[in-house]
Tab-separated table of C-alpha atoms in Angstrom:
chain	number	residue	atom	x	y	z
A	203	UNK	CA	26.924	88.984	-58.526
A	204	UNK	CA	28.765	88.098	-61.811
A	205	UNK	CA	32.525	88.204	-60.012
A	206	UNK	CA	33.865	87.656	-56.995
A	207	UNK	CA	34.245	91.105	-55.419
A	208	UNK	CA	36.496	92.564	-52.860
A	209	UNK	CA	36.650	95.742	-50.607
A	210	UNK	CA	38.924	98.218	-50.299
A	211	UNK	CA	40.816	97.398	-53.786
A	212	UNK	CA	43.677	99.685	-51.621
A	213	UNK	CA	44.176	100.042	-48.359
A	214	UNK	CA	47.520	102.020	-46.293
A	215	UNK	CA	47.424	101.948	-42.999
A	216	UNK	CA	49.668	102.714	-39.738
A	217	UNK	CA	51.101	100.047	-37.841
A	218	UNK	CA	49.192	99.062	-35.209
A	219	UNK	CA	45.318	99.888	-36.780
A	220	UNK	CA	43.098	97.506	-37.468
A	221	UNK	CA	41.552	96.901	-41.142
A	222	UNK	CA	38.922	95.065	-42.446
A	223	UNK	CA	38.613	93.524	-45.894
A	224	UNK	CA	35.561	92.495	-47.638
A	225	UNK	CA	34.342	89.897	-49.916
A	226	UNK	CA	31.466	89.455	-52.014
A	227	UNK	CA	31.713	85.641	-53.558
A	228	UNK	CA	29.665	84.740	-56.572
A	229	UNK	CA	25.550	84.307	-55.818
A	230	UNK	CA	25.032	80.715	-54.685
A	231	UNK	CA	28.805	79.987	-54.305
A	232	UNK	CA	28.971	78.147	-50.547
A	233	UNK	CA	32.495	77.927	-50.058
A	234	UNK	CA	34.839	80.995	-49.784
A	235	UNK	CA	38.403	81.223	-49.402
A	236	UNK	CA	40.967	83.737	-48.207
A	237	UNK	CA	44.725	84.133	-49.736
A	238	UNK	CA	47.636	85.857	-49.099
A	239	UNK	CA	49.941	87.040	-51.357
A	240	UNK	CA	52.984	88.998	-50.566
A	241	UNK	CA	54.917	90.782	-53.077
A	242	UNK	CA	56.895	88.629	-55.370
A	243	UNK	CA	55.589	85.261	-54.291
A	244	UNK	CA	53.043	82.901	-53.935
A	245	UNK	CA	49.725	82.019	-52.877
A	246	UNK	CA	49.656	81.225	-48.958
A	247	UNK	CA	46.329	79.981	-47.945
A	248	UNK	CA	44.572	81.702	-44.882
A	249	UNK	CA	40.729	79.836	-44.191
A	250	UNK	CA	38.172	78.442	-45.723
A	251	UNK	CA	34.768	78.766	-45.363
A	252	UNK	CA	31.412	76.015	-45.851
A	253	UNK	CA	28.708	78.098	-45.801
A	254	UNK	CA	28.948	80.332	-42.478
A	255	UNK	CA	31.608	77.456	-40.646
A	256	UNK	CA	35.222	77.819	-40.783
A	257	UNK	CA	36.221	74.331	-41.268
A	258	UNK	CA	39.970	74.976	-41.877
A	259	UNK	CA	41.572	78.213	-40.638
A	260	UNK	CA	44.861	76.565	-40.421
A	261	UNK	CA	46.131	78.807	-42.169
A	262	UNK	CA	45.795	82.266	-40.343
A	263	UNK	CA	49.181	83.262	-39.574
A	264	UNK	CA	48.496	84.447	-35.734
A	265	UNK	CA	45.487	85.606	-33.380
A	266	UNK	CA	45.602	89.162	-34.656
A	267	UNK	CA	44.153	87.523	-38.162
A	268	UNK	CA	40.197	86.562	-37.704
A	269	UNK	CA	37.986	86.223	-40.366
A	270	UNK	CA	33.762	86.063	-40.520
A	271	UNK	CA	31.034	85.037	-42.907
A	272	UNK	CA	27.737	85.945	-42.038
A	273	UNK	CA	24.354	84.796	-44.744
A	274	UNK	CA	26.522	82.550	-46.743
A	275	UNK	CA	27.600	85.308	-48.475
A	276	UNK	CA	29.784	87.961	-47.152
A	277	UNK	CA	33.066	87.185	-45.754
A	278	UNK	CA	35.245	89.750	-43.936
A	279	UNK	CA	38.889	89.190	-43.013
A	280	UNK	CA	40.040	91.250	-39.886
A	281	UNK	CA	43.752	91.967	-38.891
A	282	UNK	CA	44.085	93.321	-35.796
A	283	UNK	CA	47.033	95.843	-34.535
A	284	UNK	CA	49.015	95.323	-38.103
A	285	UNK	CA	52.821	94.796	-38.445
A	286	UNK	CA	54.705	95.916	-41.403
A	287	UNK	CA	54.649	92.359	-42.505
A	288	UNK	CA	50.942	92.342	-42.824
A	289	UNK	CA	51.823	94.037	-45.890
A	290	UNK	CA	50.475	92.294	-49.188
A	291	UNK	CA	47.754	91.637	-51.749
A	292	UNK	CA	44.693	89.489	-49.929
A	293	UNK	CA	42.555	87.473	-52.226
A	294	UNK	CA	39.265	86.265	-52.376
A	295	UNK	CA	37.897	82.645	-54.118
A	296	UNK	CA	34.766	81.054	-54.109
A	297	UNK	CA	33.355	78.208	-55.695
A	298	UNK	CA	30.233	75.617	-55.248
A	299	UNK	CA	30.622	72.663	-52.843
A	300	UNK	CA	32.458	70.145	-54.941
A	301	UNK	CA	29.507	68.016	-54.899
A	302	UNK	CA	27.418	70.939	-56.855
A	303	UNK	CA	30.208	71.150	-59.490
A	304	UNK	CA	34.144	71.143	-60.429
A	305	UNK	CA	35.061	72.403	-57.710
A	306	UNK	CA	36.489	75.494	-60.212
A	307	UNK	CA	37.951	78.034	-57.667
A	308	UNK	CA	37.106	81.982	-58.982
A	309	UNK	CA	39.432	84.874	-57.791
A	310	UNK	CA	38.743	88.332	-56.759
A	311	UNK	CA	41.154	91.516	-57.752
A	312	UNK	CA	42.215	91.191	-54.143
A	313	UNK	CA	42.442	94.258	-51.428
A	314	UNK	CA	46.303	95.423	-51.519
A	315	UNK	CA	47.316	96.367	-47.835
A	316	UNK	CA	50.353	98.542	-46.693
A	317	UNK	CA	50.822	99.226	-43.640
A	318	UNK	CA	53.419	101.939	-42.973
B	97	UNK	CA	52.291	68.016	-46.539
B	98	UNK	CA	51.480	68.945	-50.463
B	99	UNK	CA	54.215	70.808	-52.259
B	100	UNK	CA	53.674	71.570	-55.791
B	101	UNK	CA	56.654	73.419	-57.996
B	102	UNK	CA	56.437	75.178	-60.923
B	103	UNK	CA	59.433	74.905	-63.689
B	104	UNK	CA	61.028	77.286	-64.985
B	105	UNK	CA	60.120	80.052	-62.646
B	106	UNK	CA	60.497	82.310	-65.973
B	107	UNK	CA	60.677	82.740	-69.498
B	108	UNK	CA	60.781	84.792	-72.345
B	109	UNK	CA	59.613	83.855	-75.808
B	110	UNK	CA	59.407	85.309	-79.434
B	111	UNK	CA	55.959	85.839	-80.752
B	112	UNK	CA	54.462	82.683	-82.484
B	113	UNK	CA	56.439	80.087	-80.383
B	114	UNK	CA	54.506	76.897	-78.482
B	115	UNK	CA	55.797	76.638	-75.221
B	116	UNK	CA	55.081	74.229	-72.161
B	117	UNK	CA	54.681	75.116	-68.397
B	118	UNK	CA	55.375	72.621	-65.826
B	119	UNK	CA	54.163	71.865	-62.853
B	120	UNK	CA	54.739	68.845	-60.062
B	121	UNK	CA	52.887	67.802	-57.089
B	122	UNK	CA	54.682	65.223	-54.137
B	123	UNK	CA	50.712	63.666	-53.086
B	124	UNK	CA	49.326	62.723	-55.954
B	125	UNK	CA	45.944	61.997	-53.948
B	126	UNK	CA	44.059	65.408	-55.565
B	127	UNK	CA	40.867	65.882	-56.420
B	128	UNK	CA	41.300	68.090	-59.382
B	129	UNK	CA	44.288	70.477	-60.854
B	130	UNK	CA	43.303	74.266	-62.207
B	131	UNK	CA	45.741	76.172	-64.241
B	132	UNK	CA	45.033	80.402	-63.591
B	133	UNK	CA	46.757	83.485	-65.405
B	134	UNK	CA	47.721	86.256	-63.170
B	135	UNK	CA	48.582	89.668	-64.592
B	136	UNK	CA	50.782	92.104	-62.330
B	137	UNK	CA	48.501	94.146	-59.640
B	138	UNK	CA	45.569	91.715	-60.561
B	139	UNK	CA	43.560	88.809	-59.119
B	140	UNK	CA	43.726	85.083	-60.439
B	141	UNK	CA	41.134	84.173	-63.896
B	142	UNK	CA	40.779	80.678	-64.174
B	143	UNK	CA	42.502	78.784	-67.491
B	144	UNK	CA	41.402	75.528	-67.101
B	145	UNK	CA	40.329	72.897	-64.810
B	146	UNK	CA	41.415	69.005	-65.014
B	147	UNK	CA	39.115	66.750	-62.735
B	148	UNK	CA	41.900	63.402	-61.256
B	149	UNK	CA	39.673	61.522	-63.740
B	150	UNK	CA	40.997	62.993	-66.852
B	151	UNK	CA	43.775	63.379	-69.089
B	152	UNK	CA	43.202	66.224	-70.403
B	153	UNK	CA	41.447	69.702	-71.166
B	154	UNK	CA	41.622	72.015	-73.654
B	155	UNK	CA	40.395	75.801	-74.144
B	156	UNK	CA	41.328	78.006	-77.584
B	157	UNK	CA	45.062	77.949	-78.013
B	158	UNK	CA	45.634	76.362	-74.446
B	159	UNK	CA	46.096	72.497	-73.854
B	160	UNK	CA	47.017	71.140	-69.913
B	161	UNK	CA	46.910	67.459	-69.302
B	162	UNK	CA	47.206	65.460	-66.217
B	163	UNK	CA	49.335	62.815	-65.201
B	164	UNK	CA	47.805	62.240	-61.310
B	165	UNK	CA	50.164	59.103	-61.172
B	166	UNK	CA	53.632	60.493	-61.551
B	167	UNK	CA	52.658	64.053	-60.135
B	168	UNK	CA	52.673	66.171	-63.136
B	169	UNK	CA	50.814	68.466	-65.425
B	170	UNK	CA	51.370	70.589	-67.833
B	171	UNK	CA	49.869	73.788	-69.713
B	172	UNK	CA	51.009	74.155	-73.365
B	173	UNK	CA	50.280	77.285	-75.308
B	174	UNK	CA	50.517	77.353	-78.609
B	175	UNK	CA	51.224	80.189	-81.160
B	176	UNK	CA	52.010	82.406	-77.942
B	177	UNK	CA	51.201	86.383	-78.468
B	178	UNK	CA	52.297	88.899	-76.652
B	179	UNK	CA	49.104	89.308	-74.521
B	180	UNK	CA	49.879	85.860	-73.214
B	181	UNK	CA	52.357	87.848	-71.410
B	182	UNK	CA	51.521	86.505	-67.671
B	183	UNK	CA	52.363	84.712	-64.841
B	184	UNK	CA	51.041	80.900	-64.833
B	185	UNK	CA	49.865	79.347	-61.761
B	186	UNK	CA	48.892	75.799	-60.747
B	187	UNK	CA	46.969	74.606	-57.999
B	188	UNK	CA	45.526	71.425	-56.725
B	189	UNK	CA	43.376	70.230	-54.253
B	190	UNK	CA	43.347	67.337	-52.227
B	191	UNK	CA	41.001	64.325	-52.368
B	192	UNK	CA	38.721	65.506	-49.916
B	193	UNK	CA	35.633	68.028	-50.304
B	194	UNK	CA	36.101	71.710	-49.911
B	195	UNK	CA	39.815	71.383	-49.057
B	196	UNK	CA	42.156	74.076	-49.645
B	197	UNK	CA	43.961	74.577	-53.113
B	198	UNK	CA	48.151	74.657	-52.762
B	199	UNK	CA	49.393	76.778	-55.120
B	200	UNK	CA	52.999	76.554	-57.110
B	201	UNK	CA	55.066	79.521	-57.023
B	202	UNK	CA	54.187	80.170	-60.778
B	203	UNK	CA	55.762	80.547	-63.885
B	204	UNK	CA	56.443	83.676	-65.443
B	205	UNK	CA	55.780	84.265	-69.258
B	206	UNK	CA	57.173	87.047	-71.452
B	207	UNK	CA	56.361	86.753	-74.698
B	208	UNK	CA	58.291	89.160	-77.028
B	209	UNK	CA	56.367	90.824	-79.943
């Protein structure tokens, strides 16, 4: 595609559903991240993805957070049983493997989740 | 661990005025720095992209440069307009491939028309 895209671009939800948030990275683009971005601060890194391997998912905040890529494309992020502090804007970035190019990360509009 | 700080965390600016954005990183082992724009509700467009190689880079009215030595870059933008309005991020990455970017906290820009 021309962007990165991301699914729902809104999501509200009870505490305690699940949710699942979907990302569409640029054609050909092999590695994908996931942010996190709660209101009013900065970007907190979740996992990355090389192709279909998560090499760093450092990041993910506790076992309720899992995240998939499946075809070296799509990427979903999963939060299971959310807490009110799941609450925030999750983006999307892919680029090509650094030895491909720059290395130039490219954001999504990011899937804004409240949960209630 | 990487740390990088953005300074000042705002500011506000008549129309027409060059400014400069800071930002500081405590490893200076990266791989490359990106500057990105960030309107409010939206995602992250990329400004511009310094490789650890370079100096510099340059796009329209916007000029960042890289000092990978003393930890520092910064994004001047000259003859700001008020769709400039923003908030400026910087990121780097670490001298490894496909490694995370660490993000500042950002800097944001009013500028007043």
């Amino acid at each position: 595609g021309a962007g990165v895209s991301q699914s729902p671009s809104n999501k509200v939800t009870e505490k305690g559903k699940d949710v699942e948030l979907r990302c569409d990275p640029i054609s050909g683009h092999t590695a994908l991240y996931w942010y996190r971005q709660r209101l009013g601060q900065g970007l907190e890194f979740l996992i990355y993805f090389q192709g279909n391997s998560a090499p760093d998912k450092s990041g993910l905040p506790s076992d309720r957070f899992s995240a998939e890529r499946t075809g070296e494309s799509v990427s979903t992020l999963t939060i299971q049983r959310t807490q009110q502090e799941d609450s925030a804007v999750y983006l999307c970035a892919s680029s090509l493997v650094l030895l491909a190019g720059t290395g130039e990360l490219f954001f999504g509009e990011g899937s804004r989740l409240t949960v209630l | 661990k990487q740390e990088v700080t953005q300074i000042p965390a705002a500011l506000s600016v008549p129309e027409g005025e060059n400014l400069v954005l800071n930002c500081s990183f405590t490893d200076s082992a990266i791989y490359n720095l990106q500057w990105f724009r960030q309107d409010p509700g939206k995602g992250l467009t990329s400004l511009l992209l310094i490789q650890s190689s370079q100096r510099e880079q340059t796009s329209g009215r916007l000029n960042a440069s890289l000092d990978k030595s003393s930890g520092r870059s910064t994004l001047y933008i000259a003859a700001s307009q008020p769709g400039d309005s923003a908030t400026y991020l910087c990121a780097v990455r670490k001298e490894t491939s496909g490694s995370r970017l660490t993000f500042g906290e950002g800097t944001q820009l009013t500028v007043n028309p």
